[in-house]
């Protein structure tokens, strides 16, 4: 479980065994105090023995003159503090190295509670996994440890803006994966741009978020209109459907996808004959189902999240609406099957990857996620994992120099970068462009998400 303001730091024993800090190395190089005391005690016994054997003041003076300075010279290097000129030059040289080894931070911002909490938790776990793997590989920027923070927006734009301000004030934070919700991402963007903190959107789908957000706003999640165009082409050119009813979430996310679908469907010769905007946590959809059933559509298009998809499917089954449900990738979650069971059999959507993929990049991610958390990653997880890995790469390649350096890297170096969700190139606005193979059609078959093969 990712807690609010959670942190993930490298375990102390790993730091000690594998990457001792300059301070540790300096401490181990110094002789211990016990050795100093032992040297002083030996000197005292030697002095007493000389007094007993020689018994003369002249000889005693010679012994003290000869032995006294020797004892003093031996003790000076053993002191851990002392006059400035007595400090070993190596200690002075190691001080900058200790500063260079100070941790840097990457933050995750998204909904960890509320209706979007399950999706947000999956994304946060993937973000944490990326940081953990970087630390296990020796850190970044010459061995610096990366600390991880996860912040819960509760899908509230005001909360998102407040979190953005908090992160801006922490100068050790050099990059942020934010956000899941489009309205929240747009509320955060002006704050991040003001403090020059790079914001990488991992699941916000509203049109032109990077362009509207500013030069410190980027997105590895494809804009929603691309997904809507793909679904329209799939339904009309691929399956021959032309009459649609559309159910969409009454948010920036849902409205953006709906507008793009209507435009593309009409361009391809289809039409949306009925539509309805719904709340993201709405559970009673019986009136919508009745309205859609009366329209006799070829298919239902659901530009919604999995919770609404589950309740809609159960009520459609109960009320006799037989048109198949096709929707945006918000439907792609194991939880929709847990909620609705057989009622969602045959539901179709698109995804960037599947957990059964044989692609080595995807396989490595899925296996690592399963090992770390004992569950499969959801759709937002892949995008969050990519977002944080690219932030870490930007920090590492700029030697963690500054927030401005991280932004400059994203603005110039994000070309043909391979991630879990495909090969990513960002345009001049920081937007992810369309690429062949970006979407994989998937469906629920026998209670599992599988790739569509027909």
Short mmCIF file of C-alpha atoms in Angstrom, two decimals:
data_model
loop_
_atom_site.label_atom_id
_atom_site.label_comp_id
_atom_site.label_asym_id
_atom_site.label_seq_id
_atom_site.Cartn_x
_atom_site.Cartn_y
_atom_site.Cartn_z
CA UNK A 1 0.00 0.00 0.00
CA UNK A 2 1.30 3.43 -0.91
CA UNK A 3 0.63 5.85 1.92
CA UNK A 4 0.07 9.58 1.56
CA UNK A 5 3.39 11.36 1.66
CA UNK A 6 4.97 7.90 1.64
CA UNK A 7 8.70 7.61 1.22
CA UNK A 8 10.86 4.85 -0.10
CA UNK A 9 14.54 4.97 0.84
CA UNK A 10 17.31 2.50 0.29
CA UNK A 11 17.74 0.16 3.22
CA UNK A 12 20.58 1.07 5.54
CA UNK A 13 22.32 -2.26 5.16
CA UNK A 14 22.42 -1.87 1.38
CA UNK A 15 24.09 1.51 1.75
CA UNK A 16 26.64 0.08 4.17
CA UNK A 17 27.46 -3.08 2.25
CA UNK A 18 27.41 -1.82 -1.29
CA UNK A 19 27.92 1.93 -1.34
CA UNK A 20 29.55 3.26 1.85
CA UNK A 21 29.33 7.00 2.08
CA UNK A 22 32.48 9.13 2.18
CA UNK A 23 31.74 9.80 5.82
CA UNK A 24 31.69 6.05 6.58
CA UNK A 25 34.94 5.51 4.71
CA UNK A 26 36.62 8.37 6.64
CA UNK A 27 35.41 7.01 9.97
CA UNK A 28 36.74 3.55 9.27
CA UNK A 29 40.15 4.98 8.24
CA UNK A 30 40.75 6.62 11.60
CA UNK A 31 42.36 4.63 14.52
CA UNK A 32 39.86 4.18 17.39
CA UNK A 33 40.07 6.10 20.66
CA UNK A 34 40.81 2.89 22.53
CA UNK A 35 44.12 2.63 20.62
CA UNK A 36 45.00 6.15 21.73
CA UNK A 37 44.38 5.33 25.37
CA UNK A 38 46.45 2.15 25.07
CA UNK A 39 49.42 4.18 23.73
CA UNK A 40 49.22 6.63 26.62
CA UNK A 41 49.09 3.82 29.20
CA UNK A 42 52.20 2.15 27.74
CA UNK A 43 54.07 5.44 27.98
CA UNK A 44 53.18 5.79 31.70
CA UNK A 45 54.44 2.29 32.52
CA UNK A 46 57.71 2.96 30.64
CA UNK A 47 58.27 6.12 32.65
CA UNK A 48 57.77 4.32 35.99
CA UNK A 49 60.14 1.52 35.02
CA UNK A 50 62.82 4.05 34.08
CA UNK A 51 62.48 5.78 37.45
CA UNK A 52 62.88 2.51 39.33
CA UNK A 53 65.91 1.27 37.42
CA UNK A 54 67.92 4.42 36.94
CA UNK A 55 66.83 6.39 40.06
CA UNK A 56 68.62 9.54 38.95
CA UNK A 57 67.20 12.89 38.01
CA UNK A 58 69.54 13.27 35.05
CA UNK A 59 68.55 9.95 33.52
CA UNK A 60 64.88 10.70 34.25
CA UNK A 61 65.18 14.00 32.43
CA UNK A 62 66.71 12.27 29.42
CA UNK A 63 63.93 9.65 29.36
CA UNK A 64 61.21 12.30 29.62
CA UNK A 65 62.83 14.41 26.95
CA UNK A 66 63.13 11.43 24.62
CA UNK A 67 59.77 9.80 25.26
CA UNK A 68 57.47 12.82 25.80
CA UNK A 69 57.48 14.21 22.25
CA UNK A 70 57.14 10.72 20.76
CA UNK A 71 53.91 10.09 22.69
CA UNK A 72 52.51 13.48 21.69
CA UNK A 73 53.24 13.01 17.96
CA UNK A 74 51.56 9.58 17.97
CA UNK A 75 48.38 10.94 19.56
CA UNK A 76 47.74 13.86 17.18
CA UNK A 77 46.75 11.87 14.08
CA UNK A 78 44.35 9.80 16.19
CA UNK A 79 42.22 12.83 17.15
CA UNK A 80 38.89 13.16 15.32
CA UNK A 81 38.83 16.87 16.05
CA UNK A 82 41.67 19.30 16.54
CA UNK A 83 43.55 22.20 15.02
CA UNK A 84 42.79 22.89 11.36
CA UNK A 85 46.33 22.21 10.23
CA UNK A 86 46.18 18.75 11.81
CA UNK A 87 43.26 17.55 9.59
CA UNK A 88 44.28 15.08 6.87
CA UNK A 89 43.98 16.60 3.39
CA UNK A 90 41.81 13.64 2.34
CA UNK A 91 39.04 14.72 4.72
CA UNK A 92 38.90 18.14 3.06
CA UNK A 93 38.72 16.53 -0.38
CA UNK A 94 35.92 14.17 0.67
CA UNK A 95 33.51 16.87 1.81
CA UNK A 96 32.18 17.71 -1.68
CA UNK A 97 31.65 13.98 -2.33
CA UNK A 98 29.43 13.77 0.76
CA UNK A 99 27.32 16.64 -0.63
CA UNK A 100 27.12 14.98 -4.05
CA UNK A 101 25.80 11.81 -2.42
CA UNK A 102 22.81 13.57 -0.83
CA UNK A 103 19.47 12.09 -1.94
CA UNK A 104 17.27 13.59 -4.62
CA UNK A 105 13.52 13.14 -4.87
CA UNK A 106 10.92 12.10 -7.39
CA UNK A 107 7.25 12.59 -6.53
CA UNK A 108 4.07 10.89 -7.66
CA UNK A 109 0.79 12.81 -7.54
CA UNK A 110 -2.61 11.24 -8.13
CA UNK A 111 -5.80 9.88 -6.57
CA UNK A 112 -5.00 7.29 -3.92
CA UNK A 113 -8.47 7.31 -2.37
CA UNK A 114 -12.00 7.84 -3.67
CA UNK A 115 -13.52 6.54 -6.93
CA UNK A 116 -10.19 6.65 -8.77
CA UNK A 117 -8.19 5.31 -5.84
CA UNK A 118 -7.69 1.77 -7.13
CA UNK A 119 -6.31 3.02 -10.44
CA UNK A 120 -4.19 5.59 -8.63
CA UNK A 121 -2.78 3.01 -6.24
CA UNK A 122 -1.69 0.84 -9.15
CA UNK A 123 0.01 3.79 -10.82
CA UNK A 124 1.74 4.81 -7.57
CA UNK A 125 3.07 1.29 -7.05
CA UNK A 126 4.57 1.29 -10.53
CA UNK A 127 6.16 4.68 -9.90
CA UNK A 128 7.63 3.41 -6.63
CA UNK A 129 8.92 0.31 -8.43
CA UNK A 130 10.81 2.43 -10.95
CA UNK A 131 12.55 4.34 -8.14
CA UNK A 132 13.32 1.15 -6.24
CA UNK A 133 14.94 -0.40 -9.29
CA UNK A 134 17.06 2.71 -9.86
CA UNK A 135 18.34 2.59 -6.29
CA UNK A 136 19.06 -1.14 -6.49
CA UNK A 137 21.12 -0.47 -9.61
CA UNK A 138 23.34 1.97 -7.70
CA UNK A 139 21.33 5.18 -7.81
CA UNK A 140 21.65 8.01 -10.31
CA UNK A 141 23.95 10.95 -10.90
CA UNK A 142 27.06 9.13 -9.73
CA UNK A 143 25.47 7.02 -7.01
CA UNK A 144 22.94 9.36 -5.42
CA UNK A 145 19.97 7.72 -3.76
CA UNK A 146 16.48 8.61 -4.95
CA UNK A 147 13.69 9.17 -2.44
CA UNK A 148 10.09 8.61 -3.48
CA UNK A 149 6.97 10.44 -2.35
CA UNK A 150 3.34 9.67 -3.21
CA UNK A 151 0.69 12.33 -2.68
CA UNK A 152 -3.09 11.83 -2.73
CA UNK A 153 -5.07 14.45 -4.65
CA UNK A 154 -8.41 12.72 -3.98
CA UNK A 155 -9.13 13.70 -7.61
CA UNK A 156 -9.62 17.28 -6.37
CA UNK A 157 -8.05 20.12 -8.43
CA UNK A 158 -7.62 22.31 -5.34
CA UNK A 159 -5.82 19.52 -3.51
CA UNK A 160 -3.62 18.99 -6.56
CA UNK A 161 -2.64 22.66 -6.66
CA UNK A 162 -1.81 22.60 -2.94
CA UNK A 163 0.37 19.52 -3.39
CA UNK A 164 2.12 21.19 -6.33
CA UNK A 165 2.96 24.16 -4.09
CA UNK A 166 4.32 21.81 -1.41
CA UNK A 167 6.57 20.07 -3.93
CA UNK A 168 7.74 23.36 -5.41
CA UNK A 169 9.01 24.39 -2.00
CA UNK A 170 11.13 21.23 -1.64
CA UNK A 171 14.22 21.95 -3.73
CA UNK A 172 15.34 18.31 -3.62
CA UNK A 173 12.37 17.35 -5.84
CA UNK A 174 13.55 17.47 -9.46
CA UNK A 175 10.61 15.84 -11.26
CA UNK A 176 6.97 14.91 -10.70
CA UNK A 177 4.71 12.30 -12.28
CA UNK A 178 1.33 14.07 -12.26
CA UNK A 179 -1.52 13.47 -12.84
CA UNK A 180 -4.21 10.84 -13.39
CA UNK A 181 -7.13 13.29 -13.67
CA UNK A 182 -7.19 15.91 -16.41
CA UNK A 183 -8.82 18.66 -14.33
CA UNK A 184 -6.29 18.11 -11.56
CA UNK A 185 -3.35 18.09 -13.97
CA UNK A 186 -4.47 21.42 -15.43
CA UNK A 187 -4.81 22.92 -11.94
CA UNK A 188 -1.28 21.80 -11.03
CA UNK A 189 0.40 22.93 -14.25
CA UNK A 190 0.64 26.70 -13.55
CA UNK A 191 2.16 26.02 -10.13
CA UNK A 192 4.79 23.61 -11.49
CA UNK A 193 5.64 25.98 -14.33
CA UNK A 194 6.07 28.88 -11.94
CA UNK A 195 8.71 27.00 -9.91
CA UNK A 196 10.29 25.29 -12.95
CA UNK A 197 9.43 21.78 -11.79
CA UNK A 198 8.89 19.29 -14.61
CA UNK A 199 5.42 17.71 -14.60
CA UNK A 200 5.01 14.49 -16.59
CA UNK A 201 1.37 13.48 -17.05
CA UNK A 202 0.91 9.71 -16.93
CA UNK A 203 -2.86 9.30 -17.46
CA UNK A 204 -4.59 12.66 -17.95
CA UNK A 205 -6.30 12.51 -21.36
CA UNK A 206 -7.91 15.92 -21.99
CA UNK A 207 -6.88 17.60 -25.26
CA UNK A 208 -3.70 19.66 -25.42
CA UNK A 209 -2.74 19.40 -21.74
CA UNK A 210 0.98 20.06 -22.40
CA UNK A 211 0.20 23.00 -24.70
CA UNK A 212 -2.23 24.48 -22.19
CA UNK A 213 -0.04 23.63 -19.23
CA UNK A 214 3.20 25.35 -20.24
CA UNK A 215 6.80 24.53 -21.06
CA UNK A 216 7.32 22.42 -17.91
CA UNK A 217 4.30 20.22 -18.68
CA UNK A 218 4.75 16.97 -20.65
CA UNK A 219 2.66 13.86 -21.27
CA UNK A 220 3.59 10.22 -21.93
CA UNK A 221 -0.07 9.20 -22.10
CA UNK A 222 -1.47 9.66 -25.62
CA UNK A 223 -4.06 12.44 -25.93
CA UNK A 224 -7.59 11.13 -25.62
CA UNK A 225 -8.61 12.13 -29.13
CA UNK A 226 -6.20 9.54 -30.55
CA UNK A 227 -7.94 6.81 -28.60
CA UNK A 228 -11.39 7.99 -29.69
CA UNK A 229 -10.33 8.03 -33.33
CA UNK A 230 -8.95 4.51 -33.03
CA UNK A 231 -12.19 3.21 -31.47
CA UNK A 232 -14.32 4.89 -34.15
CA UNK A 233 -12.22 3.33 -36.91
CA UNK A 234 -12.36 -0.08 -35.19
CA UNK A 235 -16.15 0.01 -34.92
CA UNK A 236 -16.97 1.46 -38.35
CA UNK A 237 -14.25 0.22 -40.68
CA UNK A 238 -13.37 -2.91 -38.74
CA UNK A 239 -16.78 -4.18 -37.62
CA UNK A 240 -19.25 -2.35 -39.87
CA UNK A 241 -21.19 -0.63 -37.08
CA UNK A 242 -22.68 2.80 -37.81
CA UNK A 243 -25.31 3.58 -35.11
CA UNK A 244 -23.99 4.36 -31.65
CA UNK A 245 -25.15 5.48 -28.24
CA UNK A 246 -22.47 7.08 -26.08
CA UNK A 247 -22.02 7.17 -22.33
CA UNK A 248 -19.30 9.57 -21.15
CA UNK A 249 -17.90 10.80 -17.87
CA UNK A 250 -18.86 14.39 -17.09
CA UNK A 251 -15.25 15.54 -16.68
CA UNK A 252 -12.56 17.04 -18.91
CA UNK A 253 -11.47 13.46 -19.60
CA UNK A 254 -14.90 12.23 -20.69
CA UNK A 255 -15.92 15.32 -22.62
CA UNK A 256 -12.67 15.37 -24.58
CA UNK A 257 -12.99 11.73 -25.62
CA UNK A 258 -16.68 12.13 -26.46
CA UNK A 259 -16.19 15.16 -28.71
CA UNK A 260 -13.36 13.42 -30.57
CA UNK A 261 -15.38 10.23 -31.04
CA UNK A 262 -18.43 12.06 -32.41
CA UNK A 263 -16.31 13.99 -34.91
CA UNK A 264 -14.42 10.92 -36.13
CA UNK A 265 -17.53 8.73 -36.31
CA UNK A 266 -19.30 11.30 -38.46
CA UNK A 267 -16.24 11.64 -40.69
CA UNK A 268 -16.23 7.87 -41.24
CA UNK A 269 -19.97 7.66 -41.94
CA UNK A 270 -21.33 6.75 -38.51
CA UNK A 271 -23.55 8.66 -36.10
CA UNK A 272 -24.20 8.99 -32.38
CA UNK A 273 -27.97 8.74 -32.00
CA UNK A 274 -28.15 9.12 -28.20
CA UNK A 275 -25.70 10.20 -25.51
CA UNK A 276 -25.58 10.75 -21.77
CA UNK A 277 -23.07 12.36 -19.41
CA UNK A 278 -22.71 10.63 -16.03
CA UNK A 279 -20.86 11.15 -12.78
CA UNK A 280 -17.75 9.06 -12.22
CA UNK A 281 -19.23 7.49 -9.07
CA UNK A 282 -22.78 7.08 -10.40
CA UNK A 283 -24.27 3.66 -9.68
CA UNK A 284 -27.91 3.98 -10.78
CA UNK A 285 -27.84 3.94 -14.57
CA UNK A 286 -31.20 2.31 -15.20
CA UNK A 287 -32.71 5.38 -16.88
CA UNK A 288 -29.72 5.64 -19.20
CA UNK A 289 -29.97 1.94 -20.06
CA UNK A 290 -33.69 2.29 -20.88
CA UNK A 291 -33.00 5.30 -23.10
CA UNK A 292 -30.23 3.50 -24.96
CA UNK A 293 -32.28 0.32 -25.40
CA UNK A 294 -35.07 2.27 -27.08
CA UNK A 295 -32.60 3.72 -29.60
CA UNK A 296 -31.65 0.24 -30.90
CA UNK A 297 -27.94 0.96 -31.47
CA UNK A 298 -25.32 -1.24 -33.06
CA UNK A 299 -23.01 -0.65 -30.10
CA UNK A 300 -22.66 1.30 -26.87
CA UNK A 301 -19.56 3.49 -26.62
CA UNK A 302 -18.49 4.03 -23.01
CA UNK A 303 -15.97 6.83 -22.47
CA UNK A 304 -15.89 6.08 -18.76
CA UNK A 305 -13.95 4.41 -15.95
CA UNK A 306 -14.38 0.79 -14.93
CA UNK A 307 -16.75 1.45 -11.98
CA UNK A 308 -19.44 3.02 -14.17
CA UNK A 309 -18.77 0.37 -16.80
CA UNK A 310 -19.45 -2.38 -14.26
CA UNK A 311 -22.74 -0.91 -13.00
CA UNK A 312 -23.90 -0.08 -16.53
CA UNK A 313 -23.19 -3.62 -17.71
CA UNK A 314 -25.08 -5.22 -14.82
CA UNK A 315 -28.13 -3.02 -15.36
CA UNK A 316 -27.98 -3.47 -19.16
CA UNK A 317 -28.10 -7.24 -18.63
CA UNK A 318 -31.01 -6.95 -16.22
CA UNK A 319 -33.01 -4.63 -18.52
CA UNK A 320 -32.29 -6.49 -21.74
CA UNK A 321 -29.95 -4.10 -23.58
CA UNK A 322 -28.01 -6.45 -25.85
CA UNK A 323 -25.80 -4.01 -27.78
CA UNK A 324 -22.12 -4.70 -26.99
CA UNK A 325 -20.10 -2.24 -24.91
CA UNK A 326 -16.93 -0.79 -26.41
CA UNK A 327 -15.06 1.84 -24.47
CA UNK A 328 -12.01 3.84 -23.57
CA UNK A 329 -9.11 2.32 -21.67
CA UNK A 330 -10.61 3.43 -18.37
CA UNK A 331 -12.54 0.14 -18.58
CA UNK A 332 -9.31 -1.87 -18.55
CA UNK A 333 -8.98 -2.96 -14.94
CA UNK A 334 -9.22 -6.33 -13.16
CA UNK A 335 -11.70 -4.72 -10.76
CA UNK A 336 -14.44 -4.44 -13.41
CA UNK A 337 -14.58 -8.27 -13.51
CA UNK A 338 -14.63 -8.48 -9.71
CA UNK A 339 -17.52 -6.02 -9.58
CA UNK A 340 -19.72 -7.27 -12.41
CA UNK A 341 -18.72 -10.88 -13.10
CA UNK A 342 -20.49 -12.40 -16.10
CA UNK A 343 -22.23 -9.11 -16.91
CA UNK A 344 -19.01 -7.72 -18.42
CA UNK A 345 -18.20 -10.80 -20.49
CA UNK A 346 -17.44 -9.54 -24.01
CA UNK A 347 -16.72 -5.92 -23.02
CA UNK A 348 -14.03 -4.49 -25.29
CA UNK A 349 -11.57 -1.64 -25.01
CA UNK A 350 -7.99 -0.76 -25.92
CA UNK A 351 -4.75 -0.86 -23.96
CA UNK A 352 -1.08 -0.06 -24.42
CA UNK A 353 -0.01 -3.51 -23.21
CA UNK A 354 -1.35 -6.73 -21.77
CA UNK A 355 0.01 -8.71 -18.84
CA UNK A 356 0.37 -11.76 -21.09
CA UNK A 357 2.59 -9.98 -23.62
CA UNK A 358 5.76 -11.73 -24.81
CA UNK A 359 7.54 -8.42 -25.45
CA UNK A 360 10.68 -8.49 -23.21
CA UNK A 361 10.21 -4.90 -21.98
CA UNK A 362 6.63 -5.56 -20.95
CA UNK A 363 7.41 -9.00 -19.53
CA UNK A 364 10.16 -7.61 -17.28
CA UNK A 365 7.84 -4.91 -15.95
CA UNK A 366 4.93 -7.27 -15.31
CA UNK A 367 7.13 -9.84 -13.57
CA UNK A 368 8.80 -7.19 -11.38
CA UNK A 369 5.42 -5.70 -10.46
CA UNK A 370 3.99 -9.09 -9.56
CA UNK A 371 7.02 -9.92 -7.45
CA UNK A 372 6.88 -6.59 -5.63
CA UNK A 373 3.14 -6.38 -4.98
CA UNK A 374 1.63 -9.82 -5.61
CA UNK A 375 -0.80 -8.56 -8.24
CA UNK A 376 -1.00 -7.62 -11.90
CA UNK A 377 -0.37 -4.01 -12.94
CA UNK A 378 -3.37 -2.06 -14.20
CA UNK A 379 -3.38 0.15 -17.29
CA UNK A 380 -2.28 3.40 -15.56
CA UNK A 381 0.63 1.51 -13.98
CA UNK A 382 2.47 1.12 -17.28
CA UNK A 383 2.24 4.82 -18.06
CA UNK A 384 3.30 5.87 -14.55
CA UNK A 385 6.25 3.49 -14.73
CA UNK A 386 7.33 5.05 -18.03
CA UNK A 387 6.87 8.59 -16.69
CA UNK A 388 9.08 8.03 -13.64
CA UNK A 389 11.73 6.12 -15.57
CA UNK A 390 12.06 8.99 -18.03
CA UNK A 391 12.25 11.49 -15.17
CA UNK A 392 15.05 9.42 -13.64
CA UNK A 393 16.83 9.24 -16.99
CA UNK A 394 16.57 13.01 -17.40
CA UNK A 395 17.97 13.58 -13.91
CA UNK A 396 20.80 11.11 -14.43
CA UNK A 397 21.86 12.43 -17.82
CA UNK A 398 21.92 16.00 -16.51
CA UNK A 399 23.80 14.93 -13.35
CA UNK A 400 20.90 16.12 -11.17
CA UNK A 401 22.07 19.65 -11.90
CA UNK A 402 18.78 21.54 -11.68
CA UNK A 403 15.08 21.53 -12.38
CA UNK A 404 15.76 23.57 -15.50
CA UNK A 405 18.15 20.90 -16.79
CA UNK A 406 15.49 18.21 -16.40
CA UNK A 407 13.01 20.30 -18.40
CA UNK A 408 15.57 20.93 -21.13
CA UNK A 409 16.21 17.19 -21.44
CA UNK A 410 12.51 16.44 -21.87
CA UNK A 411 12.18 19.23 -24.44
CA UNK A 412 15.04 17.92 -26.59
CA UNK A 413 15.78 14.24 -25.88
CA UNK A 414 12.38 12.50 -25.82
CA UNK A 415 12.65 10.96 -29.27
CA UNK A 416 11.99 7.26 -29.96
CA UNK A 417 12.25 6.36 -26.27
CA UNK A 418 11.11 2.80 -25.60
CA UNK A 419 8.90 2.20 -22.61
CA UNK A 420 6.36 -0.33 -21.39
CA UNK A 421 3.62 1.53 -23.27
CA UNK A 422 5.50 1.60 -26.57
CA UNK A 423 7.97 3.86 -28.33
CA UNK A 424 7.49 7.47 -27.27
CA UNK A 425 8.35 10.71 -29.04
CA UNK A 426 7.22 14.07 -27.67
CA UNK A 427 6.48 16.96 -30.02
CA UNK A 428 7.40 20.62 -29.59
CA UNK A 429 4.61 21.04 -27.03
CA UNK A 430 5.62 18.00 -24.97
CA UNK A 431 2.76 15.92 -26.39
CA UNK A 432 3.02 12.24 -27.23
CA UNK A 433 2.37 11.67 -30.91
CA UNK A 434 0.40 8.86 -32.51
CA UNK A 435 2.40 5.77 -33.51
CA UNK A 436 1.39 2.47 -35.16
CA UNK A 437 0.70 -0.23 -32.60
CA UNK A 438 -0.03 2.33 -29.87
CA UNK A 439 -3.29 0.58 -29.02
CA UNK A 440 -4.07 -3.11 -28.59
CA UNK A 441 -7.74 -4.18 -28.79
CA UNK A 442 -8.65 -6.32 -25.77
CA UNK A 443 -11.79 -7.96 -24.38
CA UNK A 444 -13.04 -9.85 -21.35
CA UNK A 445 -13.18 -13.53 -22.28
CA UNK A 446 -13.96 -16.26 -19.73
CA UNK A 447 -13.44 -13.78 -16.92
CA UNK A 448 -10.04 -12.52 -18.08
CA UNK A 449 -8.70 -9.64 -20.14
CA UNK A 450 -7.23 -11.02 -23.37
CA UNK A 451 -6.13 -9.60 -26.69
CA UNK A 452 -8.79 -9.58 -29.42
CA UNK A 453 -7.70 -11.98 -32.15
CA UNK A 454 -10.58 -11.81 -34.64
#
